[in-house]
Tab-separated table of C-alpha atoms and ligand atoms in Angstrom:
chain	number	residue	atom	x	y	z
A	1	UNK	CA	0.000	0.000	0.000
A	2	UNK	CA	1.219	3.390	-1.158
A	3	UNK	CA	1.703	6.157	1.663
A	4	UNK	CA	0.223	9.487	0.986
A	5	UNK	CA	3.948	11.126	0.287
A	6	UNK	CA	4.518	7.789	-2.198
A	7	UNK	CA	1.310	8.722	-4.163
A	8	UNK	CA	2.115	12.568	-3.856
A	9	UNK	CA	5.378	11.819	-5.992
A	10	UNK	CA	3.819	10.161	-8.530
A	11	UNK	CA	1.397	13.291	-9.297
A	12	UNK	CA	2.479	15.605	-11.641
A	13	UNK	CA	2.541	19.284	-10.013
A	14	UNK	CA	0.971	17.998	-6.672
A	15	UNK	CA	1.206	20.925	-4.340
A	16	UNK	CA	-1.421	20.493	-1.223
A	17	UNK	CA	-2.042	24.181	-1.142
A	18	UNK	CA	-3.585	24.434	-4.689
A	19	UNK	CA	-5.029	21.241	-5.364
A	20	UNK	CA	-6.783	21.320	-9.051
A	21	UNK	CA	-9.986	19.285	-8.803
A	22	UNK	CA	-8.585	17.448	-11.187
A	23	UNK	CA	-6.243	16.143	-9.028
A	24	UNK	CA	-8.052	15.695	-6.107
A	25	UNK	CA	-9.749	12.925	-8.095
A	26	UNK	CA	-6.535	11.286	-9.796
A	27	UNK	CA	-5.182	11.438	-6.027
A	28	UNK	CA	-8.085	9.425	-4.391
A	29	UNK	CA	-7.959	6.882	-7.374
A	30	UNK	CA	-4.387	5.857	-6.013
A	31	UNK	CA	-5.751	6.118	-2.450
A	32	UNK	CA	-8.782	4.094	-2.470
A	33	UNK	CA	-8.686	0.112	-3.438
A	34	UNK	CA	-11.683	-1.891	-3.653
A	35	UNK	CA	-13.019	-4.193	-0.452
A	36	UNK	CA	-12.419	-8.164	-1.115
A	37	UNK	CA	-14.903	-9.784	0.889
A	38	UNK	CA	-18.240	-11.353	-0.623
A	39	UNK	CA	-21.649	-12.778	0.197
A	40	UNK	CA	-24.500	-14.760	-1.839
A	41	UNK	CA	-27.500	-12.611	-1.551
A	42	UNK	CA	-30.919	-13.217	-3.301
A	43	UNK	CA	-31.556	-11.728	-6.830
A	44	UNK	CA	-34.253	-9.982	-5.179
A	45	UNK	CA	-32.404	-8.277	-2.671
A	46	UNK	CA	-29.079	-7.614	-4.966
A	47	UNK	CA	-30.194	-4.383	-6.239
A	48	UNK	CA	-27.606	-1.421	-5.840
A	49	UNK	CA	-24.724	-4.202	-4.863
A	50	UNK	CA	-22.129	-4.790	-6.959
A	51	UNK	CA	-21.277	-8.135	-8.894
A	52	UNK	CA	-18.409	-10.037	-7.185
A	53	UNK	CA	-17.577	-12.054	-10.777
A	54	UNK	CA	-18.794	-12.471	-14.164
A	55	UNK	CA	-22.290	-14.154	-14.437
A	56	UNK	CA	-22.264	-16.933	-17.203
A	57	UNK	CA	-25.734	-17.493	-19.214
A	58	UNK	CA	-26.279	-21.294	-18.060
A	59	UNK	CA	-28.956	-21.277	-21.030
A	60	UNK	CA	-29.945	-19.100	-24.140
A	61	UNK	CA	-32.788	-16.429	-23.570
A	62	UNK	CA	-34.833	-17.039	-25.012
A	63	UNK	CA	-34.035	-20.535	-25.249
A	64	UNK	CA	-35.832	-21.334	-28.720
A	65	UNK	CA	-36.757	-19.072	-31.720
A	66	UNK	CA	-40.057	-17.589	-30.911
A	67	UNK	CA	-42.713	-15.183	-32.710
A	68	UNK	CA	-42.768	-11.621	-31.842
A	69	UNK	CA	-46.568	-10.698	-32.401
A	70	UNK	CA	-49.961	-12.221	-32.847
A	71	UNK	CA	-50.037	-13.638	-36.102
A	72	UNK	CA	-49.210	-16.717	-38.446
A	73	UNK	CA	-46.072	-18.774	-39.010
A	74	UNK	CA	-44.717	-19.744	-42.114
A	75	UNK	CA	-41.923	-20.434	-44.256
A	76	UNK	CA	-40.576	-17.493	-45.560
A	77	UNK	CA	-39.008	-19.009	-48.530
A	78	UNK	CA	-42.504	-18.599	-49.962
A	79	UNK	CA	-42.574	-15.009	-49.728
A	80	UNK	CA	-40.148	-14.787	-53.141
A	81	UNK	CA	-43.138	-14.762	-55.768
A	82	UNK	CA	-44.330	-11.239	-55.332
A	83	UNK	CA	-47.919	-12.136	-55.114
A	84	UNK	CA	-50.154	-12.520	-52.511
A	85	UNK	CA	-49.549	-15.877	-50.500
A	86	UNK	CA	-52.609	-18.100	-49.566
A	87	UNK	CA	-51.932	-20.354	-46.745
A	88	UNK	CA	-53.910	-22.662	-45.035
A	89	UNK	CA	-54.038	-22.809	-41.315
A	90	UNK	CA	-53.251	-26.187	-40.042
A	91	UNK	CA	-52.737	-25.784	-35.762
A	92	UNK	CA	-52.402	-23.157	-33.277
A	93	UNK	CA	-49.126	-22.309	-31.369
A	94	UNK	CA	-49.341	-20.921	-28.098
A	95	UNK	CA	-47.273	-19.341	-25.941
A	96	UNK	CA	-46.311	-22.481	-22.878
A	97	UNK	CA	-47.690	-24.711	-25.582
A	98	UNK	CA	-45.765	-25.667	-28.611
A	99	UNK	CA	-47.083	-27.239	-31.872
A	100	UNK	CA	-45.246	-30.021	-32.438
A	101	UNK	CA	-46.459	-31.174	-36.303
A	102	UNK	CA	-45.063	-30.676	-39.421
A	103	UNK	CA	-46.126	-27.643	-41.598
A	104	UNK	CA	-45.531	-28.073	-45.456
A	105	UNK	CA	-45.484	-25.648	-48.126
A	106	UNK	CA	-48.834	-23.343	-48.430
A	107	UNK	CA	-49.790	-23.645	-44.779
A	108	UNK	CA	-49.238	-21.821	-42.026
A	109	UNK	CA	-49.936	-22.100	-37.742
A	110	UNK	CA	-51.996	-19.327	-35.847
A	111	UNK	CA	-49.110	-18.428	-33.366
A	112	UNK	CA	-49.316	-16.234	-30.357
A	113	UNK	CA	-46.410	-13.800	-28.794
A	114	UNK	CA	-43.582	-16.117	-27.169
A	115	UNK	CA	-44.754	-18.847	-28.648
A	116	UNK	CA	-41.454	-21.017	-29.988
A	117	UNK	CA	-41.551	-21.233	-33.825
A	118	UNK	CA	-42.543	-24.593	-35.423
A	119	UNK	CA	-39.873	-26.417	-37.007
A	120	UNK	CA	-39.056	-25.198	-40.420
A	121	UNK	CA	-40.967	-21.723	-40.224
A	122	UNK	CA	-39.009	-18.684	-39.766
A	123	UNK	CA	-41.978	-15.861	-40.182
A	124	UNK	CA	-44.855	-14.443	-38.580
A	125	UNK	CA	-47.015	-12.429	-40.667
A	126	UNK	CA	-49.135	-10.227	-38.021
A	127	UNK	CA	-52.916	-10.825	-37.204
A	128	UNK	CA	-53.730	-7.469	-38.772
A	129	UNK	CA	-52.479	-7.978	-42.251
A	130	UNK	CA	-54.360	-10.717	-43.152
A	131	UNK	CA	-56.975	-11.622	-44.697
A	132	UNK	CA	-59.056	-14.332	-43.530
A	133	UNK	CA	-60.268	-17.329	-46.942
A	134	UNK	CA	-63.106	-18.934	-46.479
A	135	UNK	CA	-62.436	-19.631	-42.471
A	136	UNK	CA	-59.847	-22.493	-43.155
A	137	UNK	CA	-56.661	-20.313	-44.970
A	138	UNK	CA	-55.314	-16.681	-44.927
A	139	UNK	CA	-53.939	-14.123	-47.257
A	140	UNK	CA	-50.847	-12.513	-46.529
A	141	UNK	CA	-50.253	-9.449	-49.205
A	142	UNK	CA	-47.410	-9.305	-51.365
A	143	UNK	CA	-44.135	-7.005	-50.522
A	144	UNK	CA	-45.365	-6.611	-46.815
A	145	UNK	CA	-42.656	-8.801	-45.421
A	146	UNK	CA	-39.412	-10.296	-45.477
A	147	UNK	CA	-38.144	-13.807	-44.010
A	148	UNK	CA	-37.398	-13.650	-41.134
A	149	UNK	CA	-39.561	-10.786	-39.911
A	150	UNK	CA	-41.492	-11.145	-36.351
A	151	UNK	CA	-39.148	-14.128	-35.226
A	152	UNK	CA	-37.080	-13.726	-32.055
A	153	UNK	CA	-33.952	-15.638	-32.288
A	154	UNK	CA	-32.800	-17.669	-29.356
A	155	UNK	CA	-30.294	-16.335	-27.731
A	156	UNK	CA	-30.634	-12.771	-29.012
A	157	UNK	CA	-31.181	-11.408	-25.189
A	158	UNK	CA	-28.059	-14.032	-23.670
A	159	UNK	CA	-25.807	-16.494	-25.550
A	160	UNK	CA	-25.475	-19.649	-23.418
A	161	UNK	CA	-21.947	-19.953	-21.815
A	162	UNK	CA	-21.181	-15.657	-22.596
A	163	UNK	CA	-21.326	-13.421	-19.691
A	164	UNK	CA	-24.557	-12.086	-18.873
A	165	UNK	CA	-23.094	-9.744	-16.475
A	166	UNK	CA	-19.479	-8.742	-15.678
A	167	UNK	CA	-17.426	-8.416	-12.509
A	168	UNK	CA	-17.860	-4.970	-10.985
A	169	UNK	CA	-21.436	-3.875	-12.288
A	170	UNK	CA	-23.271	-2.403	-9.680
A	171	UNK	CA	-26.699	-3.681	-9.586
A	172	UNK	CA	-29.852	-1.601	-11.514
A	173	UNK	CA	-33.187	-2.941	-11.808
A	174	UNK	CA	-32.678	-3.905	-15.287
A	175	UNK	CA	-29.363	-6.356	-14.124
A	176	UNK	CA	-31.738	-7.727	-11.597
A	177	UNK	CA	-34.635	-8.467	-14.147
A	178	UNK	CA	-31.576	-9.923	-16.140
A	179	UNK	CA	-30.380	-12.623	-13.476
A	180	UNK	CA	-33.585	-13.480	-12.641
A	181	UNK	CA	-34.411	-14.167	-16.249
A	182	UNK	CA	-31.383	-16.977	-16.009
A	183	UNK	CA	-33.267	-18.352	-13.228
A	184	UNK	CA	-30.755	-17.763	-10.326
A	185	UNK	CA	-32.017	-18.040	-6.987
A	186	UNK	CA	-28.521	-16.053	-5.519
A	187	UNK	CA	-25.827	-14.068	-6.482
A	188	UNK	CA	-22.173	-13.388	-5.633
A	189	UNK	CA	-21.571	-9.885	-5.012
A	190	UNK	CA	-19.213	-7.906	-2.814
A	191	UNK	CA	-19.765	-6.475	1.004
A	192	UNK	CA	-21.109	-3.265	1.613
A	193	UNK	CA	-18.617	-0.863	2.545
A	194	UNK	CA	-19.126	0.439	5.679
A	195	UNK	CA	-18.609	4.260	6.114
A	196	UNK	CA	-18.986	5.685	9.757
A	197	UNK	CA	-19.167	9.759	10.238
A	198	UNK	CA	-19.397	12.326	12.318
A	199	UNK	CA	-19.574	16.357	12.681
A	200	UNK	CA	-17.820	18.183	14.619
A	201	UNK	CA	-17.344	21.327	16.135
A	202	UNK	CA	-18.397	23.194	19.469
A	203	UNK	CA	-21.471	25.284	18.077
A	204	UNK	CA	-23.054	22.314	16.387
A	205	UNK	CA	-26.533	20.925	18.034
A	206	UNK	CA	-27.831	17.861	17.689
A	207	UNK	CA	-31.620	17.104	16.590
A	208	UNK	CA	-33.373	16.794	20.264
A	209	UNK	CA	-30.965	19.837	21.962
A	210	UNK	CA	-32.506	22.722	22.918
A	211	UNK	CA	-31.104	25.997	20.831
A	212	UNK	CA	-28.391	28.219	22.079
A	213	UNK	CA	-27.202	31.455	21.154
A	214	UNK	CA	-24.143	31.104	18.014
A	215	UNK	CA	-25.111	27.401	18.014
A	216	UNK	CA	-26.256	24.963	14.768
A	217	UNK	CA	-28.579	22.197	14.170
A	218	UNK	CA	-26.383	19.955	12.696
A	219	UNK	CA	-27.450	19.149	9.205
A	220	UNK	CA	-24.214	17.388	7.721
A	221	UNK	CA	-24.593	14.445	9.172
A	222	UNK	CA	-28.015	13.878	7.351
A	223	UNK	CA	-26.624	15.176	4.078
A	224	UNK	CA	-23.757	12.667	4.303
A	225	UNK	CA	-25.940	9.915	5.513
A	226	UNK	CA	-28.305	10.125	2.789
A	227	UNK	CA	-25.804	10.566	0.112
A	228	UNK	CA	-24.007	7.071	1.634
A	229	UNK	CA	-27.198	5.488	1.769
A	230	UNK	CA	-27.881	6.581	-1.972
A	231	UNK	CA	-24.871	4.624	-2.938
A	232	UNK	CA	-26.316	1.793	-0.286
A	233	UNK	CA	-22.963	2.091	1.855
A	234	UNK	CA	-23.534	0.482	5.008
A	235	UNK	CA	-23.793	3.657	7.887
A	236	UNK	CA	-22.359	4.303	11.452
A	237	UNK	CA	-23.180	7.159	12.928
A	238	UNK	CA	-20.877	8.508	15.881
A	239	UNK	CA	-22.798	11.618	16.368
A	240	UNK	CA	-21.693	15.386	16.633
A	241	UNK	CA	-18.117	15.455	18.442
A	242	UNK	CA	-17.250	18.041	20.685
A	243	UNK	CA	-13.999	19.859	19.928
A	244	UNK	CA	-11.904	18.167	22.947
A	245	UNK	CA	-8.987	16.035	21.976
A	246	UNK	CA	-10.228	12.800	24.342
A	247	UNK	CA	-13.949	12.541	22.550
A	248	UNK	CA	-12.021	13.282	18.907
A	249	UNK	CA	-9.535	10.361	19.793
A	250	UNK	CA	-12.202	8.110	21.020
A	251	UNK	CA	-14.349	9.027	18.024
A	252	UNK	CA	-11.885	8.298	15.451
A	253	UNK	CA	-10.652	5.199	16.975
A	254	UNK	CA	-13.948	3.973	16.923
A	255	UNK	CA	-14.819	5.092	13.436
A	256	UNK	CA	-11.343	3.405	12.081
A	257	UNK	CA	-12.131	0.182	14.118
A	258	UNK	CA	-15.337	-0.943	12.247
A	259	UNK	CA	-15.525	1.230	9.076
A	260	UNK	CA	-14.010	0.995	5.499
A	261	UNK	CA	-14.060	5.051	5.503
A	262	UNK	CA	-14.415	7.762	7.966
A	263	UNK	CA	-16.000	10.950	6.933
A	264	UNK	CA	-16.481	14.272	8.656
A	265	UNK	CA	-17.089	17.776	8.481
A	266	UNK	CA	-15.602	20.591	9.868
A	267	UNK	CA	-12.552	21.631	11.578
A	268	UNK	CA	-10.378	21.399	8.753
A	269	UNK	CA	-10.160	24.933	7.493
A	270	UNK	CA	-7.135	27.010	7.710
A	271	UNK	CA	-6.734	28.489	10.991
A	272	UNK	CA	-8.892	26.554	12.934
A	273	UNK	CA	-8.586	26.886	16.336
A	274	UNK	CA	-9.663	23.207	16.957
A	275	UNK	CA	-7.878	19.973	17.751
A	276	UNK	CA	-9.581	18.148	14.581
A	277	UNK	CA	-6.806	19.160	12.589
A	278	UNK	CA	-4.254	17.699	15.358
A	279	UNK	CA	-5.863	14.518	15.897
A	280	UNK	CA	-6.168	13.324	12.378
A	281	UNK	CA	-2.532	14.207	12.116
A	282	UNK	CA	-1.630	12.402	15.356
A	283	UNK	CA	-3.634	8.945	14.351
A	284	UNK	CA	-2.802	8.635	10.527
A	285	UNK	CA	-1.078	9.419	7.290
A	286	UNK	CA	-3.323	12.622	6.375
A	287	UNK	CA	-2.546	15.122	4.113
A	288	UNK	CA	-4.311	18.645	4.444
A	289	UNK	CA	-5.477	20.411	0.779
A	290	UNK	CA	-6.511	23.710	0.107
A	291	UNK	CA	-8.612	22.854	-3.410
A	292	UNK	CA	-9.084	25.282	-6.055
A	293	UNK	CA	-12.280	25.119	-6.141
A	294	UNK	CA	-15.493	26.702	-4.645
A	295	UNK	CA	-17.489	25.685	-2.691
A	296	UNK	CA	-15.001	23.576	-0.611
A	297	UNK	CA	-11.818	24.467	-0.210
A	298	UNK	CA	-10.763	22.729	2.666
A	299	UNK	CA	-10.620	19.258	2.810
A	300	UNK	CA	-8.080	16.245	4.822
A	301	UNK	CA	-7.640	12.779	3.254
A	302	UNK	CA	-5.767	10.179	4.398
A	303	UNK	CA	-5.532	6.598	6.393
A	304	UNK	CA	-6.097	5.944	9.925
A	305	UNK	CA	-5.310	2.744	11.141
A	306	UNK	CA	-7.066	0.955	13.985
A	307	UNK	CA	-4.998	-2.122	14.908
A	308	UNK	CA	-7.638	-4.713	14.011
A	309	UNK	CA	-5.643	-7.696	11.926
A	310	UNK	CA	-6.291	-8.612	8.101
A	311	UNK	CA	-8.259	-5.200	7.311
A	312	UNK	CA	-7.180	-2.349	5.627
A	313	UNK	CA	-6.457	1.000	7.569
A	314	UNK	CA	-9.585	3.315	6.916
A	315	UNK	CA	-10.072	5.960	4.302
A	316	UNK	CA	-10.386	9.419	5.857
A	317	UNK	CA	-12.201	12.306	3.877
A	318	UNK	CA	-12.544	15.129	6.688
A	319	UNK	CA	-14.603	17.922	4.569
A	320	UNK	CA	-15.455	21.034	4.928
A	321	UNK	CA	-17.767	22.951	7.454
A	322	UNK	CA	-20.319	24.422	5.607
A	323	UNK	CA	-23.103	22.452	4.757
A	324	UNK	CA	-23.277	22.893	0.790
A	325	UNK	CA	-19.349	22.315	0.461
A	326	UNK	CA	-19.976	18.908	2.484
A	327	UNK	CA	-22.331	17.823	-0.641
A	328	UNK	CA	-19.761	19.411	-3.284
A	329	UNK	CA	-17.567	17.763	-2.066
A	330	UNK	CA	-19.082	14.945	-1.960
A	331	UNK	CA	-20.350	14.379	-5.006
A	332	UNK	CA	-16.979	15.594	-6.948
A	333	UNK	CA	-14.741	13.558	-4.667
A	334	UNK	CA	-16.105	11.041	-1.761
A	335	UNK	CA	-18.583	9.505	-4.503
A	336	UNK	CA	-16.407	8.858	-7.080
A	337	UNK	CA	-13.897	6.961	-4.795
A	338	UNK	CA	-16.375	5.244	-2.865
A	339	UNK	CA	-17.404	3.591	-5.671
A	340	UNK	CA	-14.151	2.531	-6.390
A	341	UNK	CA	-14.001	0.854	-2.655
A	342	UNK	CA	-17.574	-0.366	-3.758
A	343	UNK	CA	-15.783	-2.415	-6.579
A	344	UNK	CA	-17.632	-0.563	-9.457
A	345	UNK	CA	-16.342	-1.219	-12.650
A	346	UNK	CA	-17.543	2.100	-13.917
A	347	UNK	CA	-16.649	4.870	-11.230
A	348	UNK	CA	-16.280	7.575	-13.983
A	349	UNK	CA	-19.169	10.426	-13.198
A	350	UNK	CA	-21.755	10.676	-15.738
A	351	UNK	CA	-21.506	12.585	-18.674
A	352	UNK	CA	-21.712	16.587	-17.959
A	353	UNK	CA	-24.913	17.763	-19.941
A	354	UNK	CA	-24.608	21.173	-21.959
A	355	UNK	CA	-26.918	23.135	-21.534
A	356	UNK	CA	-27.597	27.627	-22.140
A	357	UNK	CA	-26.801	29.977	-19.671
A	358	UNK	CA	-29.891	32.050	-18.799
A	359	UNK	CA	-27.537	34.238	-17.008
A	360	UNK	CA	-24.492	35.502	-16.762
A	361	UNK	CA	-21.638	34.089	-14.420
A	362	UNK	CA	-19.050	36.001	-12.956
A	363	UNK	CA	-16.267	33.201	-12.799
A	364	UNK	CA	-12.134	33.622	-12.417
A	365	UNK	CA	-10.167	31.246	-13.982
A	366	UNK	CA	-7.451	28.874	-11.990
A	367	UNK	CA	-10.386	27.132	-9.979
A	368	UNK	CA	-13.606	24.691	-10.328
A	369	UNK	CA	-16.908	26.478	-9.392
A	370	UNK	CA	-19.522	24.425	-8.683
A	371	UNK	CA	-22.844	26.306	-8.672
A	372	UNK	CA	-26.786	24.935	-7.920
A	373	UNK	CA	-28.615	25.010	-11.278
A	374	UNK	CA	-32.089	24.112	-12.192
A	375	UNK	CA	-32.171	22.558	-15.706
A	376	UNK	CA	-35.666	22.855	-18.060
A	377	UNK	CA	-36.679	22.669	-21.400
A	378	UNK	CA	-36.164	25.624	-23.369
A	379	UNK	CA	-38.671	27.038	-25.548
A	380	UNK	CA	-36.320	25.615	-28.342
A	381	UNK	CA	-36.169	22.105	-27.283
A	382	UNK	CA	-32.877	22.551	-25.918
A	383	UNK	CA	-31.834	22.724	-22.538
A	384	UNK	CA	-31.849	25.645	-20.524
A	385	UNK	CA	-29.901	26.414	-17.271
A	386	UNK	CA	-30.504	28.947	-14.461
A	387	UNK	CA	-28.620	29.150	-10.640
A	388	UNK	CA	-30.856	28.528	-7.843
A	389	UNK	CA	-29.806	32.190	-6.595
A	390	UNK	CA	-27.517	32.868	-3.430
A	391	UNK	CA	-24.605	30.655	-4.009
A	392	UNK	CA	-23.450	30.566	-0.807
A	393	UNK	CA	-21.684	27.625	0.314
A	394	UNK	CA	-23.966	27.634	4.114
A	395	UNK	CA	-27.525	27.808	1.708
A	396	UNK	CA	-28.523	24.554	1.650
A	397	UNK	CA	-31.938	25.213	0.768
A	398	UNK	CA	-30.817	26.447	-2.981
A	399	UNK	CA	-29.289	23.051	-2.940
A	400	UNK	CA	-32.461	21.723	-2.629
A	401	UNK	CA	-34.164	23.767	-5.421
A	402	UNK	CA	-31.052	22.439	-7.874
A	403	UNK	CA	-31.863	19.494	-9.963
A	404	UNK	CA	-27.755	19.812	-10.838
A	405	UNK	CA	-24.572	21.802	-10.323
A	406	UNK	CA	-22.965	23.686	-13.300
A	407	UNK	CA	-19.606	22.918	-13.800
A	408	UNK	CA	-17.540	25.863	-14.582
A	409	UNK	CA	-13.778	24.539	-15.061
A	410	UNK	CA	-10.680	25.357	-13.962
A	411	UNK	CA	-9.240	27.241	-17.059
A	412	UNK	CA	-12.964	28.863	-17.476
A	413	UNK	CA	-13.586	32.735	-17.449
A	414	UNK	CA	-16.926	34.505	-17.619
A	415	UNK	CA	-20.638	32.955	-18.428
A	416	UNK	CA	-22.446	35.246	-20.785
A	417	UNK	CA	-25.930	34.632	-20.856
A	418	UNK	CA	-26.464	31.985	-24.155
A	419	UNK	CA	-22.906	30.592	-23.155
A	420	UNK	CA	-23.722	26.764	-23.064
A	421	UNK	CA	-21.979	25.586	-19.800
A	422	UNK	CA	-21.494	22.049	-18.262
A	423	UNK	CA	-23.777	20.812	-15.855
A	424	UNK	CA	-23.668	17.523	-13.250
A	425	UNK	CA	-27.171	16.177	-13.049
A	426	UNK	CA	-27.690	14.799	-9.473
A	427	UNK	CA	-30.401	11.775	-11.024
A	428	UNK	CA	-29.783	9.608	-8.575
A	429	UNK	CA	-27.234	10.696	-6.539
A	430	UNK	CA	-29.054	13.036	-4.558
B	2	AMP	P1	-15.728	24.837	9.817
B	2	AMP	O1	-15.291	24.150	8.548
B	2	AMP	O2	-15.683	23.936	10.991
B	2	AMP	O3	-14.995	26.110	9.991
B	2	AMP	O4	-17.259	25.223	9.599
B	2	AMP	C1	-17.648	26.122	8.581
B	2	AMP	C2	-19.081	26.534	8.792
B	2	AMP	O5	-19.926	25.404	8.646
B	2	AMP	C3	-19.395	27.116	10.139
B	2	AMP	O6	-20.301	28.195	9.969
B	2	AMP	C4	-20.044	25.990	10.863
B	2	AMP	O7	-20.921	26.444	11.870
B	2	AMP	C5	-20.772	25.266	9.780
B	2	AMP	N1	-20.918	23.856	10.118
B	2	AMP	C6	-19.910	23.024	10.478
B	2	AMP	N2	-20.395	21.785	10.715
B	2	AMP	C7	-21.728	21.842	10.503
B	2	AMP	C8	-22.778	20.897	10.594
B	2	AMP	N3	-22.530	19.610	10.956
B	2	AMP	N4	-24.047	21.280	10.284
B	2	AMP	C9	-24.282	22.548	9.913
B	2	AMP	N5	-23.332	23.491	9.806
B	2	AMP	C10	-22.071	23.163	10.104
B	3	MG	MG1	-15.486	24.365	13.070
């Protein structure tokens, strides 16, 4: 395992006290490794895990050639004249029920959606075209179809013996439709990991405490836990810590005994007068970043170790105070290397959207601004962006109007309104 100044040295221009974004994530790739252990878990309780090794097809879905509509089956060959073709109907195919006779040349089987394909026929001509001949035979017009048409192949959904499913996708309801259509009862996937967190600082309240004078509810603690839960992260929660070195050691020490990663917020700005700072210092290999970047400037990674034998020493992201940065944060950093501890094969963030300034942005370049944004239609079809109003980073409730944060880069200057601009759609992140 790589210590903080190992990975440090391997960054190109790496200089704690002007940390590029950028960087911040390239850093935490090196940082971060994914957890090993696994468990079987039901297909129906697998969703949001993530897959702990390929998943083979033990079968083809479908498993036979079957028709795609309402309709009747035929040989396609037949379809070559250019005239109308009269078949006669000799059975009835249903879906659960095949029809197991031979068809010849000028007849045809009623078939129903699903139902497999009669040997030899390769074409459904739908219900609708046709034309019904004297009760017994049907008319299917000429230059309507092609062979082939309104068959589903087997296999076309899964090949038997070809991964369904690779190692490292994380779970969605359509992977979970997808084992269960291979008929698997369980599957191998890896543990949660387990994040514990805590706030701290001596002005923060907790939910239940009666208000004082200078003091905060604090709300980071149910930012971060329903951002971890998003991810399905399995949660501690130590509580708000008061700013005395004995509750921050014990708090740590706990959170580094039974977590993967420790996160918290506050006391990490310059110039705090706290022991936060001090402690994470004193029980790991943390480094301390001033990011360019807004909101969130302030933020600690590193390791603490918790002598417990065979596990890994826990991730530490100590963020920032104020209660927007904890989310930007967040999202830009924690997420992305969560999921990499999470096993994901894909951690990348989704694609940025572009979408129209319907203002203009005061913005210096040399840092990443991150600012709420409401996306909508525009009258155009396109897409339309506007900020949520007061950016500032303690305004959590324009954080709740924002459907996503704009993205203004690094090496970006001025938003003019029309400029398209980046934007991070929370979906389901938030
Ligand atoms: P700090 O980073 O500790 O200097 O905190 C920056 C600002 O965020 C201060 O105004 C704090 O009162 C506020 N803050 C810190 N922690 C929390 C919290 N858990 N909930 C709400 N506000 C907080
Ligand atoms: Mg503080």
């Amino acid at each position: 395992m790589k210590s903080l100044d190992q990975i440090a040295a391997e960054l190109q221009g790496y200089d704690p006290q002007a940390l590029a974004a950028t960087s911040v994530q390239a850093f935490l790739e090196r940082l971060v490794a994914p957890v090993t252990g696994t468990e079987q878990v039901p297909v129906a309780a697998a969703l949001g895990r993530v897959l702990a090794q390929d998943i083979v097809s033990p079968f083809s879905v479908p498993p036979h050639d079957n028709s795609a509509m309402d309709g009747y089956a035929f040989d396609g060959e037949q379809l070559a004249t250019g005239t109308p073709l009269r078949l006669a109907v000799v059975g009835t195919a249903l879906a659960g029920r095949a029809w197991q006779g031979r068809v010849g040349p000028g007849e045809c089987v009623k078939i129903m959606t699903g139902a497999i394909m009669p040997a030899g026929l390769d074409t459904v001509v739908p219900q609708e075209f046709t034309r019904s001949v004297d009760g017994s035979a049907i008319e299917v017009p000429a230059g309507l179809l092609r062979a082939g048409d309104n068959r589903r192949l087997a296999g076309e959904d899964l090949m038997a013996g070809r991964p369904a499913l690779l190692q490292g996708e994380r779970l969605g309801p359509a992977a979970c439709g997808l084992l269960a259509s291979l008929g698997l009862p369980t599957v191998p996937v890896l543990r949660r990991v387990r994040v514990a967190y805590f706030s701290t600082g001596d002005e923060i309240l907790s939910v239940g405490e009666p208000p004082r004078e200078g003091a905060v509810y604090d709300s980071n603690r149910y930012t971060v836990a329903g951002l971890l839960a998003r991810l399905g992260c399995e949660l501690v929660d130590l509580g708000v810590v008061r700013d005395q070195p004995e509750l921050l050691e014990q708090a740590f020490r706990s959170a580094a005994g039974q977590a993967d990663a420790i996160i918290t917020s506050g006391g990490v700005s310059v110039g705090e007068a706290d022991f936060t700072k001090a402690m994470m210092k004193q029980l790991g290999d943390v480094a301390f970043w001033k990011i360019a970047m807004r909101p969130g400037r302030p933020m600690a990674v590193g390791r603490i170790a918790e002598a417990a034998p065979g596990r890994a020493p826990a991730v530490l992201f100590g963020l920032p105070g104020n209660p927007v940065a904890v989310m930007v944060t967040f999202l830009a950093f924690v997420r992305p290397a969560l999921l990499r501890m999470m096993g994901c094969r894909d951690t990348a963030p989704p694609p940025l959207l572009r979408a129209r300034s319907q203002e203009a942005m005061r913005k210096k370049p040399g840092r990443t601004e991150y600012q709420r944004g409401i996306v909508s239609a525009a009258p155009d079809g396109g897409l339309q962006v506007r900020t949520t109003g007061n950016q500032g980073s303690g305004v959590l409730s324009s954080m709740v109007q924002a459907n996503g944060l704009i993205v203004l880069h690094h090496a970006q200057a001025n938003v003019a309104p029309g400029d398209e601009v980046d934007v991070m759609m929370f979906d389901g992140a938030i």
